Coordinates of C-alpha atoms in Angstrom, one line a residue:
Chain Z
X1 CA -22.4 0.8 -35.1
X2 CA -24.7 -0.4 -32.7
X3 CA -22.9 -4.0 -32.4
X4 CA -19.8 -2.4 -32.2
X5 CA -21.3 -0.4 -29.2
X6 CA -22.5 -3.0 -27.2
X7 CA -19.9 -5.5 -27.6
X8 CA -17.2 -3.1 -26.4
X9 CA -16.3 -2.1 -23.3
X10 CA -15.6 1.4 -24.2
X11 CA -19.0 1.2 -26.1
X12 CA -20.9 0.3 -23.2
X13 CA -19.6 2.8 -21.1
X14 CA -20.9 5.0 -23.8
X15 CA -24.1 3.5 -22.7
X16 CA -23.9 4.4 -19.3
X17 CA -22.7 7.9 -19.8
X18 CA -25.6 8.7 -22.0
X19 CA -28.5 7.0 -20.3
X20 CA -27.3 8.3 -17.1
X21 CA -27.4 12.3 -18.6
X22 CA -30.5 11.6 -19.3
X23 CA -31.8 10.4 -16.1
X24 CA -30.0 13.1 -14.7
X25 CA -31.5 15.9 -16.8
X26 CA -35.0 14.3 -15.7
X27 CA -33.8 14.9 -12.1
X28 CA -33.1 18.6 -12.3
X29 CA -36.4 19.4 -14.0
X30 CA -38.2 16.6 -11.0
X31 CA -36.5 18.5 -8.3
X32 CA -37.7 22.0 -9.5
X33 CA -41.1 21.0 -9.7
X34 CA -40.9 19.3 -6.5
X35 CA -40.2 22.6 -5.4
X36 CA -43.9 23.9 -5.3
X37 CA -44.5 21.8 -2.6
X38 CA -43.8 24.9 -0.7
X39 CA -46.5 27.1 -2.3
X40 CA -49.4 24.9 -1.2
X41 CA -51.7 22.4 -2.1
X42 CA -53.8 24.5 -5.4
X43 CA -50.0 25.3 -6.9
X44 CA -48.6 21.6 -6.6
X45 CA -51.8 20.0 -7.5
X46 CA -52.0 22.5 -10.4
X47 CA -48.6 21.7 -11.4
X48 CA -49.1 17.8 -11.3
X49 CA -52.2 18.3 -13.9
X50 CA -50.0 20.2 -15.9
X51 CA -47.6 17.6 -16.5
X52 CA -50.8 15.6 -18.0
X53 CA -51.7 18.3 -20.5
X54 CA -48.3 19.2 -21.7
X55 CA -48.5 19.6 -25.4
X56 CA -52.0 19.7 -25.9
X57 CA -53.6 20.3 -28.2
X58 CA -50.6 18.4 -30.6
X59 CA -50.6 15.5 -27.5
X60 CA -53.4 14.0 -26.5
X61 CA -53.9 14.0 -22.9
X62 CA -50.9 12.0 -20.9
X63 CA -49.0 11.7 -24.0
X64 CA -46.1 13.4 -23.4
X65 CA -45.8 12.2 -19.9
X66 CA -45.9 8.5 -21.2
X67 CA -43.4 9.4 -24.1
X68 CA -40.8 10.6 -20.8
X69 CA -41.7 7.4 -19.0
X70 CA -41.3 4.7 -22.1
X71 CA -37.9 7.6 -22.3
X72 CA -36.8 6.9 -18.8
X73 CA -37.5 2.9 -18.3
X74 CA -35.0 2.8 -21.2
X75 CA -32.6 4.7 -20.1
X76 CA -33.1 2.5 -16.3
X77 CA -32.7 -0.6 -18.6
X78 CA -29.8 0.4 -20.1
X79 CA -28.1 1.7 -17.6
X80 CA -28.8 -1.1 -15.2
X81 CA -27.7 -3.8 -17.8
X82 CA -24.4 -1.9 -19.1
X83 CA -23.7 -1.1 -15.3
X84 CA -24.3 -5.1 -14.4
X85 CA -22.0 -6.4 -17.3
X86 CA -19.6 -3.8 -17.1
X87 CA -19.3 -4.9 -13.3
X88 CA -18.8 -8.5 -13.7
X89 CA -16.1 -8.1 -16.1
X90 CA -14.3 -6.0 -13.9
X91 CA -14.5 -8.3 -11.0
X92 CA -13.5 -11.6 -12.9
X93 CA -10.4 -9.2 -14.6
X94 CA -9.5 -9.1 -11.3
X95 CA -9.9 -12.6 -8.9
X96 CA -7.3 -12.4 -6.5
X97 CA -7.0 -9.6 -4.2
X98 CA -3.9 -8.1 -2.8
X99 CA -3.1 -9.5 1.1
X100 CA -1.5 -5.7 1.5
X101 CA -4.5 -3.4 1.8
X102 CA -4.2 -0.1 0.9
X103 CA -7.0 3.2 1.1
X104 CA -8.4 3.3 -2.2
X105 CA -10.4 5.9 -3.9
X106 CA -13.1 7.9 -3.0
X107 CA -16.3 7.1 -1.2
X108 CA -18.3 8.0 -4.3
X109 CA -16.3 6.4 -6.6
X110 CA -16.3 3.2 -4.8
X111 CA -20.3 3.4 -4.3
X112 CA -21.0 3.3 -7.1
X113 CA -22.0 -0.4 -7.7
X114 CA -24.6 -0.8 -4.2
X115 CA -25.4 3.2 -4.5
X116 CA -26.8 2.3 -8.1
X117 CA -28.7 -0.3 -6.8
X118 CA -29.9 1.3 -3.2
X119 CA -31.3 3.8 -6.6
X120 CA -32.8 1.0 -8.3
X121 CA -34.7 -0.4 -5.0
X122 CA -36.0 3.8 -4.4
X123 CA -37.0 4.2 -8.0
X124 CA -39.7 0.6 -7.4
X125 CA -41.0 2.1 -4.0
X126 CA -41.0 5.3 -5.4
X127 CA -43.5 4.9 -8.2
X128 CA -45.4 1.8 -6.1
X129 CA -45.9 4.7 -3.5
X130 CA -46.5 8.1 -5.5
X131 CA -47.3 7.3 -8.9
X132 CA -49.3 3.5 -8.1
X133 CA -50.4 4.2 -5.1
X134 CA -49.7 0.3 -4.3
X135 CA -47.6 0.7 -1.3
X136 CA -49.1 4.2 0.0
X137 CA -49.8 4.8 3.6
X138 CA -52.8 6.4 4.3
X139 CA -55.6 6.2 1.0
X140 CA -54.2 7.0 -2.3
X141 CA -55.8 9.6 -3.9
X142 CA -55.2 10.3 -7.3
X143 CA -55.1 13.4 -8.5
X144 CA -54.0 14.9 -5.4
X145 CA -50.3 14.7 -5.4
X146 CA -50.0 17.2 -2.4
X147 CA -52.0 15.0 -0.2
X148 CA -50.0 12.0 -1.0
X149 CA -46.7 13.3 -0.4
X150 CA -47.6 14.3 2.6
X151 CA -48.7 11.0 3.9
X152 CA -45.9 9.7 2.7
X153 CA -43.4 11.7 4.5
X154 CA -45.5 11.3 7.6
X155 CA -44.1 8.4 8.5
X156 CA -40.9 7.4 9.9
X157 CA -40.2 5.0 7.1
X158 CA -40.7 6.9 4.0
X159 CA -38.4 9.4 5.5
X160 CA -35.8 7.5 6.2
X161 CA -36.0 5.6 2.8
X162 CA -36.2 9.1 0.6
X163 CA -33.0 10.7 2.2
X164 CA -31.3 7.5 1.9
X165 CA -31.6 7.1 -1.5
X166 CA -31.6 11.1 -2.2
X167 CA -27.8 11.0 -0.4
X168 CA -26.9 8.0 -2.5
X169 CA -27.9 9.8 -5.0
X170 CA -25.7 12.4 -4.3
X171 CA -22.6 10.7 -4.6
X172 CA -24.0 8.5 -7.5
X173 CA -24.1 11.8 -9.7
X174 CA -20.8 13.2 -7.8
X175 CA -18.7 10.4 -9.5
X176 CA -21.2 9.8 -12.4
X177 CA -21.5 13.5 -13.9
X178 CA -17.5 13.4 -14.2
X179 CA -17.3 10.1 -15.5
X180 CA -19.9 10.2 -18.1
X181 CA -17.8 13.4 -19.3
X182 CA -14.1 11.4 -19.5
X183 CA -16.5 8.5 -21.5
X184 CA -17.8 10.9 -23.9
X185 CA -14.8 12.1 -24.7
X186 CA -15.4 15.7 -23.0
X187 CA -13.0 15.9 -20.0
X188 CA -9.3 17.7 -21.0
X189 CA -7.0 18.6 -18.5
X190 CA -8.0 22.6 -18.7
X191 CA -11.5 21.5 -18.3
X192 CA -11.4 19.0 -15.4
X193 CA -11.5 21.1 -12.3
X194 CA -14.5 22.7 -14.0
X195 CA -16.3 19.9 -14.5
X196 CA -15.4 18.3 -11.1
X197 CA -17.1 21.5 -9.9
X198 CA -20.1 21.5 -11.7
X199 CA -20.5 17.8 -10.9
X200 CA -20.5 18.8 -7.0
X201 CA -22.8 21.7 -7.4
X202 CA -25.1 19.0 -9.1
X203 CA -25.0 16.5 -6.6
X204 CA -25.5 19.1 -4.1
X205 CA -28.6 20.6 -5.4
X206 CA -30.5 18.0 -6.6
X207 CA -29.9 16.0 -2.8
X208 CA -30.7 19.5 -1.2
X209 CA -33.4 20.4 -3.6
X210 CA -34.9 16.7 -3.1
X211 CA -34.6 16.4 0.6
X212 CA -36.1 19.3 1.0
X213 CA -39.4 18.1 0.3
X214 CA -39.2 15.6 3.8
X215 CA -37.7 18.2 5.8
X216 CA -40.9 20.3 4.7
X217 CA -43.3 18.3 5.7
X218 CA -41.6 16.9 9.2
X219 CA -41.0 20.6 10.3
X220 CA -44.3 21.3 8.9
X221 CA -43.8 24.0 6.9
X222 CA -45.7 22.2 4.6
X223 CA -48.7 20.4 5.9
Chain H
X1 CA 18.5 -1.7 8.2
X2 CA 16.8 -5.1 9.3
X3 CA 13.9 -6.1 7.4
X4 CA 11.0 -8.8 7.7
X5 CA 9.7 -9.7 4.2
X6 CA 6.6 -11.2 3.5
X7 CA 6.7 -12.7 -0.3
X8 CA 4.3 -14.3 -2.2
X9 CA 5.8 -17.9 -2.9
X10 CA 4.1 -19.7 -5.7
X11 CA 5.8 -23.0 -7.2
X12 CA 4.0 -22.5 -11.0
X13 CA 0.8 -21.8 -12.3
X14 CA -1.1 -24.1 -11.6
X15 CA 0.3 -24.0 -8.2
X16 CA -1.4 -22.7 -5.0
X17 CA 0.6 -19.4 -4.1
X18 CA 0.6 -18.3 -0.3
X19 CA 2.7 -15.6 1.6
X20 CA 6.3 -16.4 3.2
X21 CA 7.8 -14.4 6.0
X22 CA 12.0 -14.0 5.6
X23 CA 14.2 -12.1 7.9
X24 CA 16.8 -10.0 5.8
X25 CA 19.6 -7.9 7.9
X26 CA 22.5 -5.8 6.7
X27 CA 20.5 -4.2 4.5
X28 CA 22.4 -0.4 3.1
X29 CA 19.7 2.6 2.5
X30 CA 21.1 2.8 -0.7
X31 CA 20.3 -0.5 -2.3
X32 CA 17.9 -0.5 -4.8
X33 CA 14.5 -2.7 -3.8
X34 CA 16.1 -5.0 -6.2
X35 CA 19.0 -5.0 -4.5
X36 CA 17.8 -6.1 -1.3
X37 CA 16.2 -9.0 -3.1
X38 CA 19.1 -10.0 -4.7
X39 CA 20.4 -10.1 -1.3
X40 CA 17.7 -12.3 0.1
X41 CA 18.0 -14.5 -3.0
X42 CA 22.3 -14.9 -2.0
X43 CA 21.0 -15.9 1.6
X44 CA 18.1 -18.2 0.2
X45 CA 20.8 -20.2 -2.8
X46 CA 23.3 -20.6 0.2
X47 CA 20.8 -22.6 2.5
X48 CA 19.9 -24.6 0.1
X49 CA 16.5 -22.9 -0.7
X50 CA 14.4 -22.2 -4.1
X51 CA 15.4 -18.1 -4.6
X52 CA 12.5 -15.9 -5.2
X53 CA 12.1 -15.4 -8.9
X54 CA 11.0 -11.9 -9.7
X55 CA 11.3 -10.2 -13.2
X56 CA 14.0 -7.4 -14.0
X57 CA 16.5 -6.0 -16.6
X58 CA 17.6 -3.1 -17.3
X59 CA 17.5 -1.9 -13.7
X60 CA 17.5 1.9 -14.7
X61 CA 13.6 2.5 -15.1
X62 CA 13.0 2.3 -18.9
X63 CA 12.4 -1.5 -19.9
X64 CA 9.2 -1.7 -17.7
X65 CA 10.2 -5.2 -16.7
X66 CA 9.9 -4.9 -13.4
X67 CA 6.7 -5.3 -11.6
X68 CA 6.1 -5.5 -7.9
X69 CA 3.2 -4.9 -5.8
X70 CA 4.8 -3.7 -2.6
X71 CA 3.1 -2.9 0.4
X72 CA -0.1 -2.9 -1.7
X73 CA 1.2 -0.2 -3.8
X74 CA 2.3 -1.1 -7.6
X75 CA 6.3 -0.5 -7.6
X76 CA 5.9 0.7 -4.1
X77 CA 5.7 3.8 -2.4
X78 CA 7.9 6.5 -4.8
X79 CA 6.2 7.1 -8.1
X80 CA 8.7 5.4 -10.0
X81 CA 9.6 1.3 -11.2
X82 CA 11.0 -0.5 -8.6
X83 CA 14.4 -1.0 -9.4
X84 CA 14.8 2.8 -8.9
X85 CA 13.3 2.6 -6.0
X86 CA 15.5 2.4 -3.0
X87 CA 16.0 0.9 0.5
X88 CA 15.9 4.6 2.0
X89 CA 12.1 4.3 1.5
X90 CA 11.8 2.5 4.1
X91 CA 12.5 2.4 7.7
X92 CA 14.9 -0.5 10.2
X93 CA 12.7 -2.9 11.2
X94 CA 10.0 -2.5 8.3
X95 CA 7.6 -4.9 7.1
X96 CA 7.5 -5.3 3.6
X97 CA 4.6 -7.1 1.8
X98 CA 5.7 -8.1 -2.0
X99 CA 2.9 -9.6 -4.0
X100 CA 2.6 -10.1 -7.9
X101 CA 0.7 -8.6 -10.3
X102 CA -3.0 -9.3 -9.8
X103 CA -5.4 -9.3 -12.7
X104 CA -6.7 -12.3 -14.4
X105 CA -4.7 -11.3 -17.5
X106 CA -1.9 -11.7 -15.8
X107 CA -1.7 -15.3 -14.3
X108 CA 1.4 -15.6 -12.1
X109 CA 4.2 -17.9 -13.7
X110 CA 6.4 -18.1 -10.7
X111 CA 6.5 -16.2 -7.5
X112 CA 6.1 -12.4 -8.4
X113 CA 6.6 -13.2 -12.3
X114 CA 3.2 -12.9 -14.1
X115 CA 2.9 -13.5 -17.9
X116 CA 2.2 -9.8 -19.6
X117 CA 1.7 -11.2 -23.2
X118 CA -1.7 -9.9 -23.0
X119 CA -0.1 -6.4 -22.8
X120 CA 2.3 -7.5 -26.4
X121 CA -1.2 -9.0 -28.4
X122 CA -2.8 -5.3 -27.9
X123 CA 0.0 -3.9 -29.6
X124 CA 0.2 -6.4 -32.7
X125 CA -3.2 -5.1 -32.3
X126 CA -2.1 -2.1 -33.8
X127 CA 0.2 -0.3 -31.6
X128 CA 2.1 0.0 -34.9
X129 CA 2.8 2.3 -37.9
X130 CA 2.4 0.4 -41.2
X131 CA 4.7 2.0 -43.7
X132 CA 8.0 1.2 -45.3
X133 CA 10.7 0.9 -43.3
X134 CA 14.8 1.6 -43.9
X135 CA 16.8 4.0 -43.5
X136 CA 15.6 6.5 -41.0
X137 CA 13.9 9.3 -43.1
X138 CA 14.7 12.8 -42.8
X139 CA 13.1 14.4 -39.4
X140 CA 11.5 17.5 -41.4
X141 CA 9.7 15.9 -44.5
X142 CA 6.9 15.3 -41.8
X143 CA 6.3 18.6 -39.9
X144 CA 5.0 18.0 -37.1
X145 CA 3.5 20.9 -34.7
X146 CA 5.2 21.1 -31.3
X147 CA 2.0 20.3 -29.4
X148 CA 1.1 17.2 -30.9
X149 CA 5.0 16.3 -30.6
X150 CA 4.3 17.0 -27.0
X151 CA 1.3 15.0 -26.6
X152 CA 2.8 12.0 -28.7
X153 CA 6.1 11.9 -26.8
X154 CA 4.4 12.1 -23.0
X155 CA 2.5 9.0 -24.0
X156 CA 5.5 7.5 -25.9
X157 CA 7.1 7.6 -22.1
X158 CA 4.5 4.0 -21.4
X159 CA 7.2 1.0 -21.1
X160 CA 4.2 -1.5 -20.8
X161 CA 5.3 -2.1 -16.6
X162 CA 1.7 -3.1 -16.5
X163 CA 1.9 -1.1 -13.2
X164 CA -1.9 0.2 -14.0
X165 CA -3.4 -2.9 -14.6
X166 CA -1.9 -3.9 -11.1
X167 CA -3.5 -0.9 -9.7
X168 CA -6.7 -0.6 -10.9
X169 CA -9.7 -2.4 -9.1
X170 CA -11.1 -3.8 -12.3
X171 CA -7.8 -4.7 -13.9
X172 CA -8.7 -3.0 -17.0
X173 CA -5.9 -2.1 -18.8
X174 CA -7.1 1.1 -20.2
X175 CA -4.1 3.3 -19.0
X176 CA -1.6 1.6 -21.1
X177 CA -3.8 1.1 -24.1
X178 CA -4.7 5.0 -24.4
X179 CA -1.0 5.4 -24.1
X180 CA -0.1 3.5 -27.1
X181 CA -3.6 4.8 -29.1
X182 CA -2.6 8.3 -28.7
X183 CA 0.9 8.0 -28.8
X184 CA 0.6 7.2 -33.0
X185 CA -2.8 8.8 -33.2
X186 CA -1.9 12.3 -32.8
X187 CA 1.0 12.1 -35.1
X188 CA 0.7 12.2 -39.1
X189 CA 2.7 9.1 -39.2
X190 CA -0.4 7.2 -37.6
X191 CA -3.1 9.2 -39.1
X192 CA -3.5 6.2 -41.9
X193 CA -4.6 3.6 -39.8
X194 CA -6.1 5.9 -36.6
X195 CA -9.9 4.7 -36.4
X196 CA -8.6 1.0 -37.5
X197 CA -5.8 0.9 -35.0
X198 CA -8.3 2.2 -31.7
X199 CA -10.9 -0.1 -32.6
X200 CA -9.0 -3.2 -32.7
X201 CA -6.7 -2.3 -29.6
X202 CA -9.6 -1.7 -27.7
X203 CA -11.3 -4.9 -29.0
X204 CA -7.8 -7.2 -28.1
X205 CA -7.9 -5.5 -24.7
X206 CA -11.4 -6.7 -23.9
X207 CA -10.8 -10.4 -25.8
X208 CA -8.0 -10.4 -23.0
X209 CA -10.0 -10.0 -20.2
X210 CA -9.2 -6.8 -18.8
X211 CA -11.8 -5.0 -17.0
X212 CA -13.2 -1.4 -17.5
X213 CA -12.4 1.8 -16.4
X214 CA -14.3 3.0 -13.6
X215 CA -12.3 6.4 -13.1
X216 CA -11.1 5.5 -10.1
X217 CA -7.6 7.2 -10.9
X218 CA -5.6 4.2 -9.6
X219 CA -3.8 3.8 -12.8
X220 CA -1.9 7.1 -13.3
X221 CA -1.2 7.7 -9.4
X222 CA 0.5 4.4 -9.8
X223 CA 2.5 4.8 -13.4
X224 CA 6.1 5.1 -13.2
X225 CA 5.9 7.7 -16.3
X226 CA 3.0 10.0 -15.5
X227 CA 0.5 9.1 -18.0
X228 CA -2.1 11.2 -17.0
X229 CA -5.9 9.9 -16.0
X230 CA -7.1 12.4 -19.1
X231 CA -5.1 9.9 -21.9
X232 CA -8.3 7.7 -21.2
X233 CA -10.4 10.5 -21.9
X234 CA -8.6 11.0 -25.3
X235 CA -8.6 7.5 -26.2
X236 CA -12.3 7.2 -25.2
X237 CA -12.9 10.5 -27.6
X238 CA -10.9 8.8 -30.3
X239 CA -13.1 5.6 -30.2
X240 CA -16.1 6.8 -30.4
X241 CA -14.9 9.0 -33.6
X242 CA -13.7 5.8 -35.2
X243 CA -16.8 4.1 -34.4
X244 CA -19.0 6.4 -35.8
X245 CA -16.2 6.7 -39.1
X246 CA -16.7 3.3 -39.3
X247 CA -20.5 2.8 -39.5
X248 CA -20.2 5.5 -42.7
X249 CA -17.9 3.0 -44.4

């Protein structure tokens, strides 16, 4: 089953669909506990030990947070390597292009490709600047999540990064949610306008939700 | 109507194609496209000159042999084949850009004449019912409910144009193959052979060289029979069913 997966096209798309639900459930529960930004430093910082303890006393502590990591880098891996094969068969099926240019599809749709990998690029800064501390401005401190974000978004750069990759987000998930539906065999004519819909409302909230975090912090509301 | 054309002239295969520029005049509204080339063909035999081959038959929509790409759009602007589209779709003094079919499947033969075998191998595939043949039996031994008639017959309407292929950015030829995999899928006819006949379509389609879908809709805006974008969808439901019927065997 597994061979007969990867080797086919249809297969790896099946691939794609999944990993990419899964990142995409990650997201929604990310952006909600983003969220407490806004309730101060004790909540946030509260939250972020939280995330450490889950499961005790069954986990030891940082088990379950490792057990969604090793989760996630799989379901980047996969993702990333079904999306890179998948792509370079489509562009050798088709060499030549036509001399008469025409509009094609939508922006998302045809984003896809360099908004996956503008994602890619975030997700390495992201956790070299948040989770690391590698590329943090200002002393990391760990342990004190609330701190760090807001160094981050205090300069110009880190804002204009984050938006840029939460608005290619955006129309990543836009297309992506819809797709991964016709792949898994979900979408139906009755159903489509449905799930074009709640692809949208996805895309929006997680880009608002996310953004929101910047906007905080430059208009100070958090600080 | 007076019309500039602008052809794709390519000697053979191996031959470097490039775009020529023709002057055509006296052409009537009501011409078919096919027409008009016909015309520009008389013109081209009376100078002296190598016509432009392009492929065609039955010249009433339902033989899928023709296959243009005209003014970037896979048998041009009216959502139909191109020999039932007519001159009256365009205006005196047009342009008209006429290119092959472009996919990598599809290498050009002559001119706008590409070789669609690839299209054939995925139905000996299994775009096929194995059962005896003869005499046609009688139409009620096999009830079939109206629904699934439906379903079967609007995917029956596929005459293998290739106009998706053309279409699509990735040349994948996904339209035409969920066309013929739920055409004989739905029906009991084809319920014998449904997970074999997915799996090895699917697996032909990619040993051709098609690309993948990417959703981009391209295909079905441009199919001359209305397959719908959501026959992928089936055909993607109905593979991964096979799949998973075949791992329990």
């Amino acid at each position: 089953m597994a061979r007969t997966v990867w080797d086919s096209s249809v297969g790896k798309k099946t691939v794609m669909a999944v990993s990419g639900l899964i990142m995409l459930l990650y997201l929604v529960a990310h952006m909600i506990g983003n969220l407490k930004i806004y309730f101060g430093a004790e909540e946030f910082n509260r939250y972020a030990h939280w995330l450490r303890t889950v499961g005790e006393p069954f986990m030891h502590y940082e088990w379950t947070l490792w057990l969604i990591r090793v989760v996630l880098v799989v379901a980047v891996v996969a993702h990333a390597v079904s999306a890179y094969q998948l792509s370079r068969r489509d562009i050798k099926a088709r060499p030549d292009k036509y001399v008469h240019k025409k509009p094609r599809a939508s922006y998302a749709t045809r984003t896809m490709r360099w908004g996956g990998v503008i994602l890619g690029l975030f997700i390495v800064w992201h956790i070299l600047d948040l989770t690391t501390g590698t590329v943090h401005p200002g002393g990391f401190q760990e342990g004190r999540p609330y701190q760090n974000v807001l160094d981050t978004f205090s300069t110009w750069y880190g804002n204009v990064i984050y938006i840029v990759a939460m608005l290619a987000l955006g129309l990543h998930i836009r297309h992506g949610f819809w797709s991964a539906a016709q792949t898994l065999g979900a979408g139906s004519r009755t159903r489509d306008r449905a799930l074009k819909t709640v692809a949208n409302i996805l895309a929006l909230l997680l880009t608002a939700g996310f953004i929101a975090v910047p906007v905080g912090v430059m208009t100070g509301v958090v600080s | 109507m007076k019309l500039t054309l602008r052809v794709w002239r390519q000697k053979n295969a191996d031959a470097d194609g490039a775009m020529s520029t023709y002057e055509v005049d006296g052409i009537s509204s009501d011409m078919s496209f096919l027409e008009m080339l016909d015309t520009l063909n008389e013109e081209l035999i009376l100078k002296g000159e190598d016509p432009v081959a392009f492929d065609h038959d039955c010249r009433e929509g339902i033989c899928g042999a023709c296959s243009l790409v005209i003014n970037g759009e896979a048998h041009g602007p009216e959502r139909t084949t191109t020999c039932q589209l007519h001159m009256r779709s365009f205006k005196d003094g047009d342009t008209i850009d006429i290119e092959p079919w472009r996919a990598s499947a599809f290498p050009v033969i002559k001119d706008l004449v590409v070789d669609r075998s690839a299209l054939d191998r995925i139905i000996q595939a299994g775009g096929y019912i194995t059962a005896p043949t003869g005499a046609a039996p009688e139409a009620h031994a096999t009830p079939v409910p109206k629904p699934d008639a439906d379903f079967a017959f609007e995917h029956a309407e596929c005459i293998g144009c290739g106009a998706c292929v053309a279409a699509c950015p990735n040349g994948a030829a996904m339209l035409f193959t969920s066309a013929k995999v739920n055409h004989l899928n739905v029906l009991p006819q084809g319920a014998p052979e449904r997970e074999t006949r997915v799996l090895d379509m699917v697996a032909q389609m990619d040993d051709e060289g098609f690309g993948g879908c990417t959703l981009t809709g391209e295909c079905a805006t441009a199919c001359p029979k209305g397959i719908p974008l959501v026959s992928i969808t089936s055909m993607n439901k109905e593979w991964l069913r096979a799949a998973r019927k075949a791992a329990k065997r």
